[in-house]
Coordinates of C-alpha atoms in Angstrom, one line a residue:
X224 CA 0.1 0.4 -0.1
X225 CA 1.6 3.5 -1.5
X226 CA 0.8 6.4 1.2
X227 CA 0.1 9.5 -0.4
X228 CA 2.3 13.2 0.5
X229 CA -0.6 14.2 1.8
X230 CA -1.0 11.1 4.3
X231 CA 2.3 11.4 5.5
X232 CA 2.0 15.0 5.9
X233 CA -0.9 14.4 7.9
X234 CA 1.1 11.8 10.1
X235 CA 4.4 14.6 10.1
X236 CA 2.8 17.2 12.0
X237 CA 1.0 15.2 14.6
X238 CA 4.4 13.5 15.3
X239 CA 5.8 17.3 15.3
X240 CA 2.9 17.9 17.9
X241 CA 3.6 14.8 20.5
X242 CA 7.4 15.3 19.7
X243 CA 8.3 11.4 19.3
X244 CA 11.8 12.1 18.3
X245 CA 12.3 8.3 16.4
X246 CA 9.0 8.6 14.3
X247 CA 9.2 12.2 13.5
X248 CA 12.9 11.8 12.0
X249 CA 11.6 8.8 10.1
X250 CA 8.4 10.8 9.2
X251 CA 10.6 14.1 8.0
X252 CA 13.1 11.7 6.0
X253 CA 10.0 10.0 3.6
X254 CA 7.6 13.5 3.8
X255 CA 10.6 15.4 2.2
X256 CA 11.6 12.8 -0.3
X257 CA 8.2 12.7 -0.9
X258 CA 8.0 16.0 -2.0
X259 CA 11.4 15.4 -4.3
X260 CA 9.4 12.9 -6.3
X261 CA 6.2 14.6 -6.9
X262 CA 8.1 17.2 -8.0
X263 CA 10.2 15.3 -10.0
X264 CA 6.9 13.8 -11.6
X265 CA 4.9 16.5 -12.1
X266 CA 6.6 19.9 -12.0
X267 CA 9.5 19.3 -13.8
X268 CA 8.2 18.0 -16.8
X269 CA 5.7 20.7 -16.7
X270 CA 8.2 23.3 -16.4
X271 CA 10.5 22.2 -19.3
X272 CA 8.1 22.5 -21.7
X273 CA 6.9 26.0 -21.1
X274 CA 10.7 26.7 -20.8
X275 CA 12.7 25.5 -23.8
X276 CA 15.6 26.7 -23.4
X277 CA 18.4 24.7 -21.7
X278 CA 20.3 26.7 -19.7
X279 CA 16.8 28.3 -18.1
X280 CA 15.6 25.2 -17.1
X281 CA 18.7 23.2 -16.3
X282 CA 19.4 25.9 -14.0
X283 CA 16.2 26.0 -11.8
X284 CA 16.0 22.2 -12.0
X285 CA 19.6 21.8 -10.6
X286 CA 18.7 25.4 -8.1
X287 CA 15.5 23.5 -7.1
X288 CA 16.8 19.9 -6.1
X289 CA 20.0 21.0 -4.1
X290 CA 17.2 23.0 -2.0
X291 CA 15.4 20.7 -1.2
X292 CA 18.2 18.1 -0.9
X293 CA 20.2 20.9 1.6
X294 CA 16.8 21.4 3.7
X295 CA 16.8 17.0 4.5
X296 CA 19.9 16.4 5.1
X297 CA 19.9 19.6 7.2
X298 CA 17.3 18.1 9.1
X299 CA 18.0 14.7 9.2
X300 CA 21.6 15.5 10.3
X301 CA 19.7 17.2 13.7
X302 CA 17.4 14.4 14.5
X303 CA 20.5 11.8 13.4
X304 CA 22.9 13.9 16.3
X305 CA 19.7 14.4 18.7
X306 CA 18.6 10.2 18.6
X307 CA 22.6 9.4 18.7
X308 CA 24.0 11.2 21.7
X309 CA 20.7 11.3 23.6
X310 CA 21.6 15.3 23.3
X311 CA 20.9 18.4 21.1
X312 CA 24.1 19.1 18.5
X313 CA 25.5 22.4 18.4
X314 CA 25.9 24.2 15.0
X315 CA 28.8 23.0 13.0
X316 CA 30.1 24.6 9.8
X317 CA 28.8 21.9 7.8
X318 CA 25.5 22.4 9.2
X319 CA 25.9 26.1 8.5
X320 CA 27.3 25.1 4.8
X321 CA 24.2 23.5 4.5
X322 CA 21.8 26.1 6.0
X323 CA 23.3 28.9 3.8
X324 CA 22.6 26.9 0.4
X325 CA 19.6 26.0 1.3
X326 CA 18.8 30.2 1.8
X327 CA 20.9 31.0 -1.0
X328 CA 19.0 28.9 -3.4
X329 CA 15.2 29.8 -1.6
X330 CA 16.0 33.4 -2.6
X331 CA 17.4 32.4 -6.4
X332 CA 14.2 30.7 -6.5
X333 CA 12.1 33.4 -5.3
X334 CA 13.2 36.0 -8.0
X335 CA 10.7 35.2 -10.3
X336 CA 8.1 33.8 -8.4
X337 CA 4.6 34.5 -9.5
X338 CA 2.5 32.3 -7.2
X339 CA 0.0 33.9 -4.7
X340 CA 0.5 37.5 -4.9
X341 CA 4.0 38.3 -5.5
X342 CA 4.0 41.8 -3.9
X343 CA 3.7 40.0 -0.6
X344 CA 4.9 35.9 -1.5
X345 CA 7.9 37.1 -2.6
X346 CA 9.2 39.5 0.7
X347 CA 7.8 36.1 2.4
X348 CA 9.9 33.9 1.2
X349 CA 12.8 35.7 0.9
X350 CA 12.4 37.1 4.8
X351 CA 12.1 33.4 5.9
X352 CA 15.7 33.1 3.7
X353 CA 17.2 36.1 5.8
X354 CA 15.8 35.3 9.4
X355 CA 17.4 31.9 8.8
X356 CA 20.5 32.6 7.9
X357 CA 20.7 35.0 11.4
X358 CA 19.3 32.3 13.6
X359 CA 21.8 30.1 11.8
X360 CA 24.8 32.5 12.4
X361 CA 23.9 33.4 15.7
X362 CA 23.7 29.6 16.7
X363 CA 27.3 28.8 15.2
X364 CA 28.9 31.9 16.8
X365 CA 27.4 31.3 20.2
X366 CA 27.0 27.3 19.9
X367 CA 23.9 27.5 21.6
X368 CA 22.0 24.4 21.3
X369 CA 18.9 25.9 20.8
X370 CA 19.3 28.5 18.3
X371 CA 20.7 25.5 16.3
X372 CA 17.5 23.6 16.8
X373 CA 15.6 26.5 15.9
X374 CA 17.3 27.1 12.8
X375 CA 17.3 23.8 11.5
X376 CA 13.5 23.5 12.7
X377 CA 13.1 26.1 10.3
X378 CA 13.8 24.4 7.4
X379 CA 10.5 22.5 7.9
X380 CA 8.8 25.9 6.5
X381 CA 8.4 23.8 3.1
X382 CA 6.8 20.9 4.6
X383 CA 4.5 23.5 6.9
X384 CA 3.6 25.2 3.6
X385 CA 2.7 22.2 1.5
X386 CA 0.4 20.9 4.3
X387 CA -1.7 24.2 4.8
X388 CA -1.8 24.1 1.2
X389 CA -3.5 20.3 1.0
X390 CA -6.4 21.5 3.5
X391 CA -7.1 25.2 3.5
X392 CA -9.4 24.9 0.4
X393 CA -11.6 22.9 2.3
X394 CA -11.7 24.2 5.6
X395 CA -12.1 28.1 4.2
X396 CA -15.5 27.0 2.8
X397 CA -18.2 29.4 3.6
X398 CA -21.7 28.9 4.2
X399 CA -22.5 29.3 0.5
X400 CA -20.2 27.5 -0.5
X401 CA -17.9 30.3 -1.1
X402 CA -14.0 29.2 -0.8
X403 CA -10.6 31.3 -0.9
X404 CA -9.0 31.7 -4.4
X405 CA -6.0 30.0 -5.2
X406 CA -3.8 32.6 -4.9
X407 CA -4.6 33.7 -1.6
X408 CA -4.3 29.9 -0.1
X409 CA -0.6 29.8 -1.2
X410 CA -0.1 32.8 0.1
X411 CA -1.7 32.1 3.3
X412 CA 0.1 28.9 3.4
X413 CA 3.8 30.6 3.2
X414 CA 3.0 32.6 5.7
X415 CA 1.8 30.8 8.3
X416 CA 4.0 27.8 7.1
X417 CA 6.9 30.0 7.8
X418 CA 5.3 31.3 11.2
X419 CA 4.8 27.5 12.7
X420 CA 8.1 26.6 11.4
X421 CA 10.2 29.1 13.5
X422 CA 7.9 29.1 16.1
X423 CA 8.6 25.0 16.4
X424 CA 11.9 25.6 18.2
X425 CA 12.6 26.7 21.8
X426 CA 13.9 30.3 21.1
X427 CA 11.0 32.4 21.7
X428 CA 10.3 36.0 19.7
X429 CA 11.6 34.2 16.1
X430 CA 8.2 34.7 14.6
X431 CA 7.2 37.6 15.2
X432 CA 10.7 38.8 14.5
X433 CA 10.1 37.8 11.0
X434 CA 6.5 38.9 10.8
X435 CA 8.1 42.4 11.0
X436 CA 11.0 41.7 8.2
X437 CA 8.5 40.4 6.0
X438 CA 6.4 44.1 6.0
X439 CA 10.1 45.9 6.3
X440 CA 11.2 43.9 3.3
X441 CA 7.8 44.6 1.3
X442 CA 8.3 48.5 2.4
X443 CA 11.5 47.7 0.7
X444 CA 11.1 46.6 -2.4
X445 CA 8.4 49.2 -3.4
X446 CA 11.5 51.6 -2.8
X447 CA 14.3 49.7 -4.4
X448 CA 11.9 49.0 -7.3
X449 CA 11.2 52.8 -7.4
X450 CA 15.3 53.7 -7.8
X451 CA 16.1 50.7 -9.7
X452 CA 13.7 52.3 -12.2
X453 CA 15.3 56.2 -12.4
X454 CA 15.8 57.7 -15.9
X455 CA 19.1 59.4 -14.4
X456 CA 21.7 57.8 -11.5
X457 CA 25.0 58.1 -10.4
X458 CA 27.9 54.9 -10.4
X459 CA 27.0 54.2 -6.7
X460 CA 23.4 54.2 -7.5
X461 CA 24.2 51.9 -10.8
X462 CA 25.9 49.3 -8.5
X463 CA 22.8 49.4 -5.6
X464 CA 20.7 49.1 -8.4
X465 CA 22.5 46.2 -10.2
X466 CA 22.9 44.7 -6.7
X467 CA 19.1 44.6 -5.9
X468 CA 18.3 43.4 -8.9
X469 CA 20.3 40.4 -9.2
X470 CA 19.6 39.0 -6.2
X471 CA 15.3 40.1 -6.6
X472 CA 14.8 42.6 -3.3
X473 CA 12.8 44.8 -6.0
X474 CA 9.5 44.1 -7.2
X475 CA 9.0 41.5 -9.3
X476 CA 7.7 43.4 -12.3
X477 CA 10.9 45.7 -11.8
X478 CA 12.5 42.7 -12.7
X479 CA 10.8 42.7 -16.3
X480 CA 11.2 46.5 -16.8
X481 CA 15.1 47.0 -16.3
X482 CA 16.1 43.2 -17.2
X483 CA 13.9 41.7 -20.1
X484 CA 16.1 39.3 -21.2
X485 CA 16.5 37.7 -17.5
X486 CA 12.9 38.3 -16.9
X487 CA 11.5 34.2 -16.5
X488 CA 7.3 34.6 -17.5
X489 CA 5.1 32.9 -15.6
X490 CA 4.0 29.0 -16.2
X491 CA 0.8 29.4 -18.4
X492 CA -2.1 26.9 -16.3
X493 CA -0.8 27.2 -13.1
X494 CA -3.5 27.9 -10.8
X495 CA -1.6 29.5 -7.9
X496 CA -0.8 32.5 -10.3
X497 CA -3.5 35.0 -10.9
X498 CA -4.5 34.9 -14.3
X499 CA -4.2 38.4 -15.5
X500 CA -0.5 38.0 -14.5
X501 CA -0.4 34.6 -16.8
X502 CA -2.6 36.0 -19.5
X503 CA -0.4 39.5 -19.8
X504 CA 3.0 37.3 -19.7
X505 CA 1.3 34.9 -22.7
X506 CA 0.6 38.0 -24.8
X507 CA 4.6 39.6 -24.3
X508 CA 5.8 36.4 -25.2
X509 CA 3.8 36.7 -28.4

């Protein structure tokens, strides 16, 4: 009998709440592996058919694979050392490199993200990556098991987000059978998934700090977008604008305006993308 990703993720969430470390470790590995399998079977072929350019699809597929594997390895190592030694481990250089890899690949993937409401969804992902890096840096410097656990378990935002996407639709029906749009569901799942993952660790107030970062990042991207589209800039402003455009810390449409040759159009038929956005870019492609 094969278990669906939905069933596996449900079991994982229950085990996390009960804090059964051995079973949680097993279901964490199975859950991440299942997500990776589903991505390979469905998302990759669909993406490749929309982006025939070899460089684009190879880069995106490689980055996403590295992103998932780094996260899986990071959380698996934490559970392994916890179960073997009976004590929570402290951060090492290798663990920090895994966190750095997972966070940087997340920023690369989010740069052209069109799902949900990009004006809020992209800052939500970006703030989570930055927050994770800061917590991991503190964990490495302080050698605190608490900070290391908080940094490591925040990677579970990936699983929490998928779990919320699976269940949020049926739960958010009104008496008139109205439901939230797929874009609203996706945006909600990304933000709440990150909050749940950051709150899973023992360090308090990380999740509230994340919420503040999301708001500040969204405001910063509005400012950086205005700055990057100015007709006249001095040398230092041009360097700053190029850095922000390259890292993706501008609004998504700004990349299309300033660097159209690097812009990745949204995938047609993706239910989590606003139809207007998909139609507009289809017209541009034609």
